[in-house]
CSV table of C-alpha atoms in Angstrom, one decimal:
chain,number,residue,atom,x,y,z
B,1,MET,CA,101.1,117.6,124.3
B,2,ILE,CA,101.9,118.2,120.7
B,3,VAL,CA,100.0,115.8,118.5
B,4,GLU,CA,101.3,115.4,114.9
B,5,LYS,CA,100.4,113.1,112.0
B,6,VAL,CA,103.1,111.6,109.9
B,7,ASP,CA,100.8,111.9,106.9
B,8,GLN,CA,98.5,114.9,107.1
B,9,ALA,CA,96.3,113.6,104.3
B,10,ARG,CA,95.4,110.3,105.9
B,11,GLU,CA,93.1,109.7,108.8
B,12,VAL,CA,94.3,108.2,112.1
B,13,THR,CA,91.9,106.5,114.4
B,14,THR,CA,94.3,105.5,117.2
B,15,ASP,CA,92.7,105.7,120.7
B,16,ILE,CA,94.7,108.2,122.8
B,17,GLN,CA,94.1,109.1,126.5
B,18,LEU,CA,96.2,111.4,128.7
B,19,ASP,CA,95.7,111.4,132.5
B,20,GLY,CA,98.2,113.5,134.2
B,21,THR,CA,101.6,112.1,133.1
B,22,LEU,CA,100.1,108.7,132.1
B,23,LEU,CA,99.6,108.4,128.4
B,24,SER,CA,97.6,105.6,126.9
B,25,VAL,CA,98.1,104.8,123.1
B,26,ALA,CA,95.9,102.0,121.7
B,27,GLY,CA,95.8,100.6,125.2
B,28,VAL,CA,99.6,100.7,125.8
B,29,LYS,CA,100.2,102.8,128.9
B,30,ILE,CA,103.3,104.9,129.3
B,31,ASN,CA,104.2,107.0,132.3
B,32,LEU,CA,105.9,110.0,130.7
B,33,GLU,CA,107.4,111.2,134.0
B,34,GLU,CA,109.1,107.9,134.6
B,35,GLU,CA,110.4,107.7,131.0
B,36,GLU,CA,111.9,111.2,131.0
B,37,ALA,CA,115.7,111.2,130.9
B,38,ASP,CA,118.7,113.5,130.4
B,39,SER,CA,118.6,112.9,126.7
B,40,GLN,CA,115.6,112.7,124.3
B,41,VAL,CA,113.6,109.5,124.7
B,42,LEU,CA,111.8,108.0,121.7
B,43,ILE,CA,109.2,105.4,122.5
B,44,THR,CA,107.6,103.5,119.6
B,45,VAL,CA,104.2,101.8,119.9
B,46,SER,CA,103.6,99.3,117.2
B,47,LEU,CA,101.0,96.7,116.1
B,48,HIS,CA,102.1,93.1,116.0
B,49,GLY,CA,99.5,90.5,114.9
B,50,GLY,CA,96.7,92.9,115.8
B,51,ILE,CA,98.1,93.6,119.3
B,52,ALA,CA,99.5,96.9,120.2
B,53,MET,CA,102.9,96.7,121.9
B,54,ARG,CA,105.6,98.9,123.1
B,55,GLN,CA,108.6,97.5,121.4
B,56,PRO,CA,110.8,97.9,118.3
B,57,VAL,CA,108.7,98.0,115.2
B,58,ALA,CA,110.5,95.3,113.2
B,59,GLY,CA,107.9,93.3,111.4
B,60,GLY,CA,105.0,95.2,112.9
B,61,GLU,CA,103.2,98.4,111.9
B,62,TYR,CA,103.9,101.7,113.5
B,63,ILE,CA,101.1,103.2,115.5
B,64,ALA,CA,102.8,106.1,117.3
B,65,ASP,CA,106.1,107.6,118.2
B,66,ILE,CA,106.3,109.4,121.6
B,67,ILE,CA,109.2,111.9,121.8
B,68,ILE,CA,110.0,113.0,125.3
B,69,PRO,CA,112.5,115.9,125.3
B,70,PRO,CA,115.5,115.9,127.6
B,71,ARG,CA,114.9,116.6,131.3
B,72,ARG,CA,115.2,120.3,132.0
B,73,TYR,CA,117.1,121.7,135.0
B,74,GLU,CA,116.9,124.9,137.0
B,75,PRO,CA,119.8,126.4,138.8
B,76,VAL,CA,119.1,126.8,142.5
B,77,ASP,CA,121.4,128.6,144.9
B,78,ASP,CA,121.9,126.7,148.2
B,79,ILE,CA,123.8,128.1,151.2
B,80,GLY,CA,126.1,125.4,152.6
B,81,GLU,CA,127.1,124.9,156.3
B,82,ASP,CA,130.2,126.9,155.7
B,83,GLY,CA,128.1,129.8,154.5
B,84,GLU,CA,129.2,129.4,150.9
B,85,ILE,CA,126.6,129.7,148.1
B,86,LYS,CA,126.5,126.7,146.0
B,87,THR,CA,124.5,126.5,142.8
B,88,GLU,CA,122.8,123.2,142.1
B,89,SER,CA,120.8,122.1,139.1
B,90,VAL,CA,117.4,120.9,140.2
B,91,PRO,CA,115.3,118.9,137.7
B,92,LEU,CA,112.1,120.6,136.7
B,93,PRO,CA,108.8,118.6,136.5
B,94,ILE,CA,108.1,117.2,133.1
B,95,ASP,CA,106.3,119.6,130.9
B,96,ILE,CA,103.6,117.5,129.1
B,97,ASN,CA,103.1,120.3,126.6
B,98,SER,CA,106.7,119.6,125.2
B,99,VAL,CA,106.0,115.9,124.6
B,100,VAL,CA,105.4,115.1,120.9
B,101,LEU,CA,103.0,112.3,120.0
B,102,ARG,CA,103.4,111.5,116.3
B,103,LEU,CA,100.7,109.3,114.9
B,104,TRP,CA,101.1,106.9,112.0
B,105,PRO,CA,98.4,105.9,109.6
B,106,ILE,CA,97.9,102.2,108.9
B,107,SER,CA,98.7,101.4,105.3
B,108,ALA,CA,96.3,99.8,102.9
B,109,LYS,CA,96.8,96.1,102.6
B,110,SER,CA,98.5,94.7,99.5
B,111,GLU,CA,96.0,93.7,96.7
H,1,MET,CA,48.9,84.9,22.5
H,2,ALA,CA,49.5,84.5,26.3
H,3,ASN,CA,51.9,82.5,28.5
H,4,LEU,CA,50.9,80.0,31.0
H,5,GLN,CA,50.7,81.2,34.6
H,6,GLU,CA,53.5,79.4,36.6
H,7,SER,CA,53.7,78.8,40.3
H,8,ALA,CA,56.8,77.6,42.1
H,9,GLN,CA,55.6,74.2,43.3
H,10,TRP,CA,56.7,70.7,43.0
H,11,GLU,CA,54.1,68.7,41.0
H,12,ALA,CA,53.8,65.1,42.3
H,13,GLY,CA,53.2,63.8,38.7
H,14,ILE,CA,52.8,64.8,35.1
H,15,TYR,CA,49.3,64.3,33.6
H,16,GLN,CA,49.1,61.8,30.8
H,17,ILE,CA,46.8,62.9,28.0
H,18,GLU,CA,44.3,60.2,27.3
H,19,THR,CA,43.0,59.1,23.9
H,20,THR,CA,39.6,60.3,24.9
H,21,ASP,CA,40.8,63.8,25.9
H,22,PRO,CA,39.7,66.4,23.4
H,23,VAL,CA,42.2,69.0,22.3
H,24,LEU,CA,41.3,72.0,24.4
H,25,GLY,CA,43.4,75.1,24.9
H,26,GLY,CA,43.2,78.1,27.3
H,27,PRO,CA,44.6,78.6,30.9
H,28,ASN,CA,42.9,75.5,32.2
H,29,GLY,CA,42.6,73.6,29.0
H,30,ILE,CA,43.4,69.9,29.2
H,31,SER,CA,46.1,70.2,26.5
H,32,ASN,CA,48.0,72.8,28.7
H,33,VAL,CA,48.0,70.8,31.9
H,34,GLN,CA,51.3,68.9,31.2
H,35,GLY,CA,53.1,72.1,30.2
H,36,LYS,CA,51.8,73.9,33.2
H,37,GLN,CA,52.9,71.2,35.6
H,38,LEU,CA,56.4,71.0,34.0
H,39,ALA,CA,56.7,74.8,34.2
H,40,ASN,CA,55.8,74.8,37.9
H,41,ARG,CA,58.5,72.2,38.5
H,42,THR,CA,61.0,74.3,36.6
H,43,LYS,CA,60.3,77.4,38.6
H,44,PHE,CA,60.5,75.5,41.8
H,45,LEU,CA,63.9,74.1,40.8
H,46,LYS,CA,65.1,77.5,39.7
H,47,GLN,CA,64.4,79.1,43.0
H,48,PHE,CA,66.2,76.2,44.8
H,49,ALA,CA,69.2,76.5,42.4
H,50,ASP,CA,69.4,80.3,43.1
H,51,GLU,CA,69.4,79.7,46.8
H,52,LEU,CA,72.3,77.2,46.5
H,53,ALA,CA,74.3,79.5,44.3
H,54,THR,CA,74.0,82.3,46.8
H,55,ALA,CA,75.1,79.9,49.6
H,56,ARG,CA,78.1,78.8,47.6
H,57,GLY,CA,79.3,82.4,47.5
H,58,VAL,CA,82.8,82.9,45.8
H,59,SER,CA,83.6,79.2,46.3
H,60,ALA,CA,83.7,76.9,43.3
H,61,THR,CA,81.2,74.5,44.9
H,62,LEU,CA,79.0,74.4,47.9
H,63,ALA,CA,81.0,71.6,49.3
H,64,GLU,CA,84.1,73.7,49.2
H,65,ARG,CA,82.3,76.5,51.0
H,66,LEU,CA,81.1,74.0,53.6
H,67,ALA,CA,84.6,72.5,54.0
H,68,LYS,CA,85.8,75.9,55.3
H,69,TYR,CA,83.2,75.8,58.1
H,70,ASP,CA,84.5,72.4,59.1
H,71,ALA,CA,87.5,74.1,60.8
H,72,PHE,CA,85.1,75.8,63.3
H,73,ASP,CA,83.2,72.8,64.4
H,74,PRO,CA,81.6,73.1,67.9
H,75,GLU,CA,84.7,71.8,69.6
H,76,GLY,CA,86.9,74.2,67.6
H,77,GLN,CA,84.6,77.0,68.5
H,78,ASN,CA,84.7,76.1,72.2
H,79,ALA,CA,88.5,75.9,72.1
H,80,MET,CA,88.7,79.3,70.3
H,81,TYR,CA,86.4,80.8,72.9
H,82,GLY,CA,88.4,79.3,75.7
H,83,ALA,CA,91.6,80.7,74.3
H,84,ILE,CA,90.2,84.2,74.0
H,85,VAL,CA,88.9,84.1,77.6
H,86,GLU,CA,92.3,82.9,78.8
H,87,ALA,CA,94.1,85.5,76.8
H,88,LEU,CA,91.9,88.3,78.2
H,89,GLY,CA,92.4,86.9,81.7
H,90,LEU,CA,96.2,86.9,81.3
H,91,ALA,CA,96.1,90.4,79.9
H,92,GLY,CA,94.1,91.6,82.8
H,93,LEU,CA,96.5,89.8,85.3
H,94,ALA,CA,99.5,91.4,83.5
H,95,ALA,CA,97.8,94.8,83.8
H,96,ARG,CA,97.1,94.3,87.5
H,97,GLU,CA,100.6,93.0,88.2
H,98,GLY,CA,102.0,96.0,86.3
H,99,GLN,CA,99.9,98.4,88.4
H,100,LYS,CA,100.9,96.5,91.6
H,101,THR,CA,104.6,96.7,90.7
H,102,ILE,CA,104.3,100.4,90.1
H,103,ARG,CA,102.2,101.3,93.1
H,104,GLN,CA,103.0,98.7,95.8
H,105,ARG,CA,106.2,96.7,95.0
H,106,MET,CA,108.1,99.9,94.1
H,107,GLN,CA,106.7,102.7,96.2
H,108,SER,CA,108.3,106.1,96.2
H,109,GLY,CA,108.0,109.7,97.4
H,110,THR,CA,109.9,112.6,98.8
H,111,VAL,CA,110.4,113.8,102.4
H,112,LEU,CA,111.9,117.1,103.7
H,113,ILE,CA,114.0,116.7,106.9
H,114,ALA,CA,114.8,119.7,109.0
H,115,ASN,CA,118.1,119.5,110.8
H,116,ARG,CA,118.3,122.6,113.0
H,117,GLY,CA,118.3,123.5,116.6
H,118,VAL,CA,119.8,125.5,119.4
H,119,ILE,CA,123.5,125.2,120.4
H,120,SER,CA,123.2,127.4,123.5
H,121,GLY,CA,120.9,130.0,125.0
H,122,CYS,CA,118.0,131.1,123.0
H,123,VAL,CA,115.8,130.9,126.1
H,124,VAL,CA,112.4,132.6,125.8
H,125,SER,CA,110.9,134.4,128.8
H,126,LYS,CA,107.9,136.6,129.5
H,127,SER,CA,108.6,140.3,129.4
H,128,ALA,CA,108.1,142.2,132.6
H,129,GLY,CA,108.1,145.6,131.0
H,130,ALA,CA,106.2,145.3,127.7
H,131,VAL,CA,102.6,144.2,127.5
H,132,ARG,CA,102.2,140.6,126.2
H,133,ASN,CA,105.7,140.5,124.9
H,134,LEU,CA,108.3,137.7,125.0
H,135,SER,CA,112.1,138.2,125.2
H,136,LEU,CA,114.8,136.0,123.8
H,137,SER,CA,118.2,135.5,125.5
H,138,ALA,CA,121.4,135.5,123.5
H,139,GLY,CA,123.0,132.3,122.4
H,140,ALA,CA,123.7,130.4,119.2
H,141,PHE,CA,121.8,128.1,116.9
H,142,PHE,CA,122.4,126.0,113.8
H,143,PHE,CA,120.4,126.5,110.7
H,144,ASN,CA,120.9,125.8,107.0
H,145,GLY,CA,124.1,124.1,107.9
H,146,LEU,CA,125.5,127.2,109.6
H,147,GLN,CA,126.3,128.1,113.1
H,148,VAL,CA,124.4,131.4,113.7
H,149,PRO,CA,125.0,133.7,116.7
H,150,CYS,CA,121.8,134.8,118.3
H,151,PRO,CA,122.1,138.3,119.7
H,152,GLY,CA,119.0,138.0,121.9
H,153,GLU,CA,116.1,140.4,121.9
H,154,ALA,CA,114.1,142.0,124.6
H,155,ASN,CA,110.4,142.3,124.0
H,156,GLY,CA,110.9,140.8,120.5
H,157,ALA,CA,107.7,138.9,119.9
H,158,ILE,CA,104.0,139.5,120.9
H,159,VAL,CA,101.7,136.8,122.2
H,160,PRO,CA,98.3,137.2,120.6
H,161,SER,CA,95.2,137.7,122.8
H,162,ASN,CA,92.7,134.9,123.1
H,163,PRO,CA,89.3,136.3,123.8
H,164,GLY,CA,87.7,133.0,122.8
H,165,ALA,CA,86.3,130.3,125.0
H,166,GLU,CA,89.0,127.7,124.3
H,167,VAL,CA,92.6,127.3,125.1
H,168,LYS,CA,94.8,128.2,122.1
H,169,THR,CA,98.5,127.6,121.3
H,170,CYS,CA,101.1,129.3,119.1
H,171,TYR,CA,104.8,128.9,118.7
H,172,ALA,CA,107.7,131.3,119.5
H,173,TYR,CA,110.3,130.7,116.8
H,174,LEU,CA,113.4,132.1,115.1
H,175,PHE,CA,114.0,132.6,111.4
H,176,ILE,CA,116.5,134.5,109.2
H,177,ASP,CA,114.9,137.1,107.0
H,178,GLY,CA,115.9,138.0,103.4
H,179,LEU,CA,118.6,140.3,104.6
H,180,GLY,CA,120.2,137.6,106.7
H,181,VAL,CA,119.0,139.1,110.0
H,182,VAL,CA,117.9,136.8,112.8
H,183,GLN,CA,114.2,137.4,113.6
H,184,PHE,CA,112.2,136.4,116.7
H,185,SER,CA,108.5,135.9,116.2
H,186,THR,CA,105.3,134.0,117.1
H,187,THR,CA,103.0,132.2,114.9
H,188,GLU,CA,99.2,132.6,114.7
H,189,PHE,CA,97.1,130.4,116.9
H,190,GLY,CA,97.0,126.9,115.7
H,191,ALA,CA,99.6,127.4,113.0
H,192,ALA,CA,102.7,125.4,112.6
H,193,VAL,CA,106.2,127.0,112.5
H,194,PRO,CA,106.9,127.9,108.8
H,195,ASP,CA,109.3,125.7,106.9
H,196,GLY,CA,112.2,128.1,107.3
H,197,GLY,CA,111.7,128.5,111.1
H,198,LEU,CA,113.3,127.1,114.2
H,199,PRO,CA,110.7,126.3,116.9
H,200,LEU,CA,111.7,127.4,120.4
H,201,TYR,CA,108.7,127.4,122.7
H,202,LEU,CA,105.0,126.3,122.6
H,203,VAL,CA,102.9,129.1,124.0
H,204,THR,CA,99.7,128.1,125.6
H,205,VAL,CA,97.2,130.9,126.1
H,206,PRO,CA,94.1,130.2,128.3
H,207,ALA,CA,90.6,131.2,127.2
H,208,GLY,CA,89.8,134.8,127.7
H,209,ASN,CA,93.4,135.8,128.1
H,210,THR,CA,93.8,139.3,126.7
H,211,GLU,CA,95.8,142.4,127.1
H,212,ALA,CA,93.2,143.6,129.6
H,213,THR,CA,93.0,140.5,131.7
H,214,ASP,CA,96.7,139.4,131.6
H,215,PRO,CA,99.0,142.1,130.2
H,216,TYR,CA,102.2,140.3,131.4
H,217,LEU,CA,101.2,136.8,130.5
H,218,ALA,CA,101.0,135.5,134.1
H,219,SER,CA,98.6,132.7,133.1
H,220,VAL,CA,100.3,132.0,129.8
H,221,THR,CA,102.5,128.8,129.7
H,222,LEU,CA,105.8,128.6,127.9
H,223,SER,CA,106.8,125.0,127.0
H,224,ASP,CA,110.4,124.5,125.9
H,225,VAL,CA,110.4,122.6,122.6
H,226,ARG,CA,113.9,123.5,121.6
H,227,ARG,CA,116.1,120.8,120.1
H,228,VAL,CA,119.3,121.5,122.0
H,229,GLU,CA,122.5,120.1,120.6
H,230,SER,CA,125.4,121.7,122.5
H,231,GLY,CA,127.9,119.4,120.7
H,232,TYR,CA,127.0,120.7,117.2
H,233,PRO,CA,128.5,120.0,114.7
H,234,THR,CA,130.6,117.1,115.9
H,235,PHE,CA,128.1,115.4,118.2
H,236,PHE,CA,124.4,115.1,118.1
H,237,SER,CA,122.5,113.7,121.1
H,238,SER,CA,119.6,112.8,118.8
H,239,LEU,CA,119.8,112.7,115.1
H,240,ALA,CA,117.4,114.5,112.8
H,241,TYR,CA,115.0,112.2,111.0
H,242,GLY,CA,112.0,112.1,108.8
H,243,SER,CA,109.2,109.7,109.0
H,244,VAL,CA,107.8,108.0,105.9
H,245,ALA,CA,104.3,106.5,105.9
H,246,LEU,CA,104.0,104.0,103.1
H,247,PRO,CA,100.7,104.1,101.1
H,248,PHE,CA,100.6,100.3,100.9
H,249,SER,CA,101.7,97.9,103.6
H,250,MET,CA,104.8,95.9,102.9
H,251,GLY,CA,103.5,93.1,105.1
H,252,ASP,CA,106.7,93.1,107.2
H,253,SER,CA,110.0,94.9,107.4
H,254,ASP,CA,111.7,92.7,104.8
H,255,TYR,CA,112.1,95.3,102.0
H,256,ALA,CA,114.8,97.5,100.6
H,257,VAL,CA,114.9,101.3,100.8
H,258,PHE,CA,116.9,103.4,98.4
H,259,LEU,CA,117.6,107.0,99.0
H,260,GLU,CA,118.6,110.0,96.8
H,261,VAL,CA,119.4,113.3,98.3
H,262,LEU,CA,117.8,115.9,96.0
H,263,ASP,CA,118.7,119.1,97.8
H,264,ALA,CA,120.1,120.3,101.1
H,265,LYS,CA,121.3,123.5,102.8
H,266,GLY,CA,125.0,123.4,103.7
H,267,GLY,CA,128.1,122.1,102.1
H,268,TRP,CA,128.4,118.6,100.7
H,269,ALA,CA,131.2,117.9,103.2
H,270,GLN,CA,128.7,118.4,105.9
H,271,ARG,CA,126.3,115.8,104.6
H,272,GLY,CA,127.5,112.8,106.4
H,273,SER,CA,125.3,109.7,106.0
H,274,VAL,CA,121.7,109.8,105.1
H,275,TYR,CA,120.2,106.4,105.7
H,276,PRO,CA,117.0,104.5,106.3
H,277,GLY,CA,116.2,102.8,109.6
H,278,ASP,CA,113.5,101.4,111.8
H,279,LYS,CA,111.6,99.7,109.0
H,280,GLY,CA,108.0,98.7,109.8
H,281,ALA,CA,105.4,97.2,107.5
H,282,ASN,CA,103.7,100.6,107.2
H,283,GLY,CA,106.7,102.9,107.1
H,284,PHE,CA,110.3,103.7,108.0
H,285,LYS,CA,112.5,106.6,109.1
H,286,ILE,CA,115.3,108.4,107.3
H,287,TYR,CA,118.2,109.6,109.5
H,288,VAL,CA,120.6,112.5,108.8
H,289,GLU,CA,124.0,112.1,110.5
H,290,GLY,CA,125.6,115.2,109.2
H,291,SER,CA,125.0,118.9,109.8
H,292,ILE,CA,123.1,119.8,106.6
H,293,ASP,CA,119.6,121.2,106.9
H,294,SER,CA,116.4,121.2,104.8
H,295,VAL,CA,117.4,117.8,103.4
H,296,SER,CA,115.1,116.8,100.6
H,297,VAL,CA,115.2,113.1,100.0
H,298,ARG,CA,113.6,111.0,97.4
H,299,TRP,CA,113.0,107.5,98.7
H,300,TYR,CA,112.1,104.2,97.0
H,301,ALA,CA,110.8,101.2,99.0
H,302,VAL,CA,111.1,98.0,97.0
H,303,LYS,CA,109.8,94.5,97.7
H,304,LEU,CA,109.5,92.6,94.5
H,305,GLY,CA,108.1,89.5,96.2
H,306,LEU,CA,105.0,91.3,97.4
């Protein structure tokens, strides 16, 4: 997994755990394999009233963006009953190394 | 002849010379007692008069001088002190509010958004014939607002050895050199792709993986990180965007964002819309709809009611 910080100069203390394809960000669990799709998937984890949630950020504070690249396919030749070779696209397993976890800093409170 | 010795003291009374007093001179002679007592009183009064004259200053009378002090009676002085404290407080508040307006109510900064990717091909694979080399398939990519043909390159980039005890990663990427030639390369371990580069694959090299132990990269993993946009430039499956982390929280998403495009690679007709979105209390995103690249954007986030 590629872990990036939105602001390199600021510290981020978000709790992150990865177990196989199960990613946990601040306690919010995301199964990356289940979320993968044919186009890029962007999942936002945000903080609302001190509780981390997986939902649009409106009103809350960003914690992390998880960017899952589009599902990859591999062409596989298959010999049909009529003896013809047919090429099918078979989805490849998700490559966790391609997933981007972008971490947001929590801003200072207004004075 | 000598003068009487005077001392500044107030004499309670003046001695009356009696008919029986003989005429006797000298410092303590009875005939000098009256004069000495009057001289003492005079000296006493002179000292007092001098003190009052000093206190009067440039005023015509002491009363006039004292009348000026009547304007600063204790209540007046308290009022004046209170007014000064309040004025200083308001000045401090104004300074704080001014700072808050500059730093928090009107936050600003710049962000650089890369809008580049692969149109087709540009697949990286391990070389079967050259030691620790990667090959690149032909294809096309978009970069600096242009569609660029990629001729492909066999054995075009070397994967560094990792004799250390930890897994390390680097990137395989494309860039266009000073002569306009497409180049295929890898970064150093742990380094990001340079600003002018197009990331293609993340290369994960296990610990102890070297030319001697793994010449053809059997244990090295290539992870595809290409942004593939086959519909470029008319359709993007995912828009390029930049993330902006605000230094100070806006409290919620009820604030305005103003953008100014400072620079970009590509023609202005390719710009499309550059707009803010996904506002959160601690940041927002800036999306690029067009096909320009290296978009430098100045942003202003404003919430006057903060």
